[in-house]
Amino acid sequence: MSLENTRVEENFQRAVELKKIARWQDSHAHCLWDMTLSQRRYPYALLRIQDTIGQELALANKQLLMVRRAALHQLYEKEYQQYQQELNQMGKAFYVERL
Protein backbone atom coordinates (compact mmCIF):
# COMPACT_ATOMS: atom_id res chain seq x y z
CA MET A 1 0.00 0.00 0.00
CA SER A 2 2.77 2.37 0.71
CA LEU A 3 4.10 1.77 -2.81
CA GLU A 4 0.71 2.72 -4.23
CA ASN A 5 0.53 5.79 -1.98
CA THR A 6 3.93 6.97 -3.13
CA ARG A 7 2.93 6.46 -6.79
CA VAL A 8 -0.31 8.35 -6.23
CA GLU A 9 1.60 11.16 -4.52
CA GLU A 10 4.16 11.24 -7.34
CA ASN A 11 1.41 11.35 -9.94
CA PHE A 12 -0.31 14.09 -7.96
CA GLN A 13 2.95 16.10 -7.77
CA ARG A 14 3.46 15.68 -11.52
CA ALA A 15 -0.08 16.87 -12.18
CA VAL A 16 0.49 19.93 -9.97
CA GLU A 17 3.77 20.68 -11.74
CA LEU A 18 2.09 20.30 -15.13
CA LYS A 19 -0.64 22.70 -14.06
CA LYS A 20 2.03 25.19 -12.94
CA ILE A 21 3.76 24.81 -16.30
CA ALA A 22 0.44 25.22 -18.12
CA ARG A 23 -0.31 28.37 -16.07
CA TRP A 24 3.16 29.68 -16.80
CA GLN A 25 2.71 28.98 -20.50
CA ASP A 26 -0.68 30.70 -20.46
CA SER A 27 0.71 33.74 -18.68
CA HIS A 28 3.70 33.79 -21.03
CA ALA A 29 1.40 33.64 -24.05
CA HIS A 30 -0.73 36.41 -22.54
CA CYS A 31 2.37 38.57 -21.99
CA LEU A 32 3.48 38.00 -25.57
CA TRP A 33 0.03 38.89 -26.82
CA ASP A 34 0.07 42.10 -24.75
CA MET A 35 3.50 43.00 -26.12
CA THR A 36 2.45 42.49 -29.73
CA LEU A 37 -0.74 44.43 -29.09
CA SER A 38 1.18 47.38 -27.68
CA GLN A 39 3.62 47.18 -30.60
CA ARG A 40 0.70 47.32 -33.00
CA ARG A 41 -0.74 50.31 -31.16
CA TYR A 42 2.61 52.09 -30.91
CA PRO A 43 2.65 53.67 -34.41
CA TYR A 44 -0.89 55.01 -33.94
CA ALA A 45 -0.03 56.38 -30.51
CA LEU A 46 3.08 57.98 -31.97
CA LEU A 47 1.05 59.61 -34.73
CA ARG A 48 -1.49 60.84 -32.19
CA ILE A 49 1.29 62.30 -30.01
CA GLN A 50 2.91 63.98 -33.01
CA ASP A 51 -0.44 65.48 -34.01
CA THR A 52 -0.99 66.77 -30.48
CA ILE A 53 2.52 68.25 -30.38
CA GLY A 54 1.91 69.95 -33.72
CA GLN A 55 -1.34 71.48 -32.49
CA GLU A 56 0.31 72.67 -29.27
CA LEU A 57 3.17 74.25 -31.22
CA ALA A 58 0.74 76.03 -33.53
CA LEU A 59 -1.19 77.41 -30.56
CA ALA A 60 2.03 78.41 -28.79
CA ASN A 61 3.25 80.25 -31.91
CA LYS A 62 -0.07 82.02 -32.21
CA GLN A 63 0.06 83.03 -28.54
CA LEU A 64 3.68 84.18 -28.87
CA LEU A 65 2.74 86.30 -31.88
CA MET A 66 -0.07 87.94 -29.92
CA VAL A 67 2.25 88.69 -26.99
CA ARG A 68 4.91 90.14 -29.27
CA ARG A 69 2.34 92.32 -31.05
CA ALA A 70 1.04 93.62 -27.72
CA ALA A 71 4.58 94.38 -26.51
CA LEU A 72 5.40 96.16 -29.79
CA HIS A 73 2.18 98.17 -29.56
CA GLN A 74 3.07 99.23 -26.00
CA LEU A 75 6.56 100.23 -27.16
CA TYR A 76 5.12 102.34 -30.01
CA GLU A 77 2.67 104.02 -27.63
CA LYS A 78 5.45 104.76 -25.14
CA GLU A 79 7.68 106.23 -27.87
CA TYR A 80 4.78 108.24 -29.26
CA GLN A 81 4.09 109.73 -25.81
CA GLN A 82 7.78 110.51 -25.32
CA TYR A 83 7.99 112.14 -28.75
CA GLN A 84 4.90 114.21 -28.00
CA GLN A 85 6.39 115.38 -24.68
CA GLU A 86 9.63 116.38 -26.41
CA LEU A 87 7.70 118.36 -29.01
CA ASN A 88 5.61 120.03 -26.29
CA GLN A 89 8.80 121.09 -24.50
CA MET A 90 9.98 122.70 -27.76
CA GLY A 91 6.62 124.46 -28.15
CA LYS A 92 5.41 122.30 -31.04
CA ALA A 93 2.56 119.80 -31.30
CA PHE A 94 1.00 117.13 -33.53
CA TYR A 95 -1.99 117.99 -35.65
CA VAL A 96 -4.88 115.79 -34.52
CA GLU A 97 -8.04 115.81 -36.60
CA ARG A 98 -11.15 115.54 -34.47
CA LEU A 99 -14.37 114.31 -35.94
CSV table of C-alpha atoms in Angstrom, one decimal:
chain,number,residue,atom,x,y,z
A,1,MET,CA,0.0,0.0,0.0
A,2,SER,CA,2.8,2.4,0.7
A,3,LEU,CA,4.1,1.8,-2.8
A,4,GLU,CA,0.7,2.7,-4.2
A,5,ASN,CA,0.5,5.8,-2.0
A,6,THR,CA,3.9,7.0,-3.1
A,7,ARG,CA,2.9,6.5,-6.8
A,8,VAL,CA,-0.3,8.3,-6.2
A,9,GLU,CA,1.6,11.2,-4.5
A,10,GLU,CA,4.2,11.2,-7.3
A,11,ASN,CA,1.4,11.4,-9.9
A,12,PHE,CA,-0.3,14.1,-8.0
A,13,GLN,CA,3.0,16.1,-7.8
A,14,ARG,CA,3.5,15.7,-11.5
A,15,ALA,CA,-0.1,16.9,-12.2
A,16,VAL,CA,0.5,19.9,-10.0
A,17,GLU,CA,3.8,20.7,-11.7
A,18,LEU,CA,2.1,20.3,-15.1
A,19,LYS,CA,-0.6,22.7,-14.1
A,20,LYS,CA,2.0,25.2,-12.9
A,21,ILE,CA,3.8,24.8,-16.3
A,22,ALA,CA,0.4,25.2,-18.1
A,23,ARG,CA,-0.3,28.4,-16.1
A,24,TRP,CA,3.2,29.7,-16.8
A,25,GLN,CA,2.7,29.0,-20.5
A,26,ASP,CA,-0.7,30.7,-20.5
A,27,SER,CA,0.7,33.7,-18.7
A,28,HIS,CA,3.7,33.8,-21.0
A,29,ALA,CA,1.4,33.6,-24.0
A,30,HIS,CA,-0.7,36.4,-22.5
A,31,CYS,CA,2.4,38.6,-22.0
A,32,LEU,CA,3.5,38.0,-25.6
A,33,TRP,CA,0.0,38.9,-26.8
A,34,ASP,CA,0.1,42.1,-24.8
A,35,MET,CA,3.5,43.0,-26.1
A,36,THR,CA,2.5,42.5,-29.7
A,37,LEU,CA,-0.7,44.4,-29.1
A,38,SER,CA,1.2,47.4,-27.7
A,39,GLN,CA,3.6,47.2,-30.6
A,40,ARG,CA,0.7,47.3,-33.0
A,41,ARG,CA,-0.7,50.3,-31.2
A,42,TYR,CA,2.6,52.1,-30.9
A,43,PRO,CA,2.6,53.7,-34.4
A,44,TYR,CA,-0.9,55.0,-33.9
A,45,ALA,CA,0.0,56.4,-30.5
A,46,LEU,CA,3.1,58.0,-32.0
A,47,LEU,CA,1.0,59.6,-34.7
A,48,ARG,CA,-1.5,60.8,-32.2
A,49,ILE,CA,1.3,62.3,-30.0
A,50,GLN,CA,2.9,64.0,-33.0
A,51,ASP,CA,-0.4,65.5,-34.0
A,52,THR,CA,-1.0,66.8,-30.5
A,53,ILE,CA,2.5,68.3,-30.4
A,54,GLY,CA,1.9,70.0,-33.7
A,55,GLN,CA,-1.3,71.5,-32.5
A,56,GLU,CA,0.3,72.7,-29.3
A,57,LEU,CA,3.2,74.3,-31.2
A,58,ALA,CA,0.7,76.0,-33.5
A,59,LEU,CA,-1.2,77.4,-30.6
A,60,ALA,CA,2.0,78.4,-28.8
A,61,ASN,CA,3.2,80.2,-31.9
A,62,LYS,CA,-0.1,82.0,-32.2
A,63,GLN,CA,0.1,83.0,-28.5
A,64,LEU,CA,3.7,84.2,-28.9
A,65,LEU,CA,2.7,86.3,-31.9
A,66,MET,CA,-0.1,87.9,-29.9
A,67,VAL,CA,2.2,88.7,-27.0
A,68,ARG,CA,4.9,90.1,-29.3
A,69,ARG,CA,2.3,92.3,-31.1
A,70,ALA,CA,1.0,93.6,-27.7
A,71,ALA,CA,4.6,94.4,-26.5
A,72,LEU,CA,5.4,96.2,-29.8
A,73,HIS,CA,2.2,98.2,-29.6
A,74,GLN,CA,3.1,99.2,-26.0
A,75,LEU,CA,6.6,100.2,-27.2
A,76,TYR,CA,5.1,102.3,-30.0
A,77,GLU,CA,2.7,104.0,-27.6
A,78,LYS,CA,5.4,104.8,-25.1
A,79,GLU,CA,7.7,106.2,-27.9
A,80,TYR,CA,4.8,108.2,-29.3
A,81,GLN,CA,4.1,109.7,-25.8
A,82,GLN,CA,7.8,110.5,-25.3
A,83,TYR,CA,8.0,112.1,-28.8
A,84,GLN,CA,4.9,114.2,-28.0
A,85,GLN,CA,6.4,115.4,-24.7
A,86,GLU,CA,9.6,116.4,-26.4
A,87,LEU,CA,7.7,118.4,-29.0
A,88,ASN,CA,5.6,120.0,-26.3
A,89,GLN,CA,8.8,121.1,-24.5
A,90,MET,CA,10.0,122.7,-27.8
A,91,GLY,CA,6.6,124.5,-28.1
A,92,LYS,CA,5.4,122.3,-31.0
A,93,ALA,CA,2.6,119.8,-31.3
A,94,PHE,CA,1.0,117.1,-33.5
A,95,TYR,CA,-2.0,118.0,-35.7
A,96,VAL,CA,-4.9,115.8,-34.5
A,97,GLU,CA,-8.0,115.8,-36.6
A,98,ARG,CA,-11.1,115.5,-34.5
A,99,LEU,CA,-14.4,114.3,-35.9
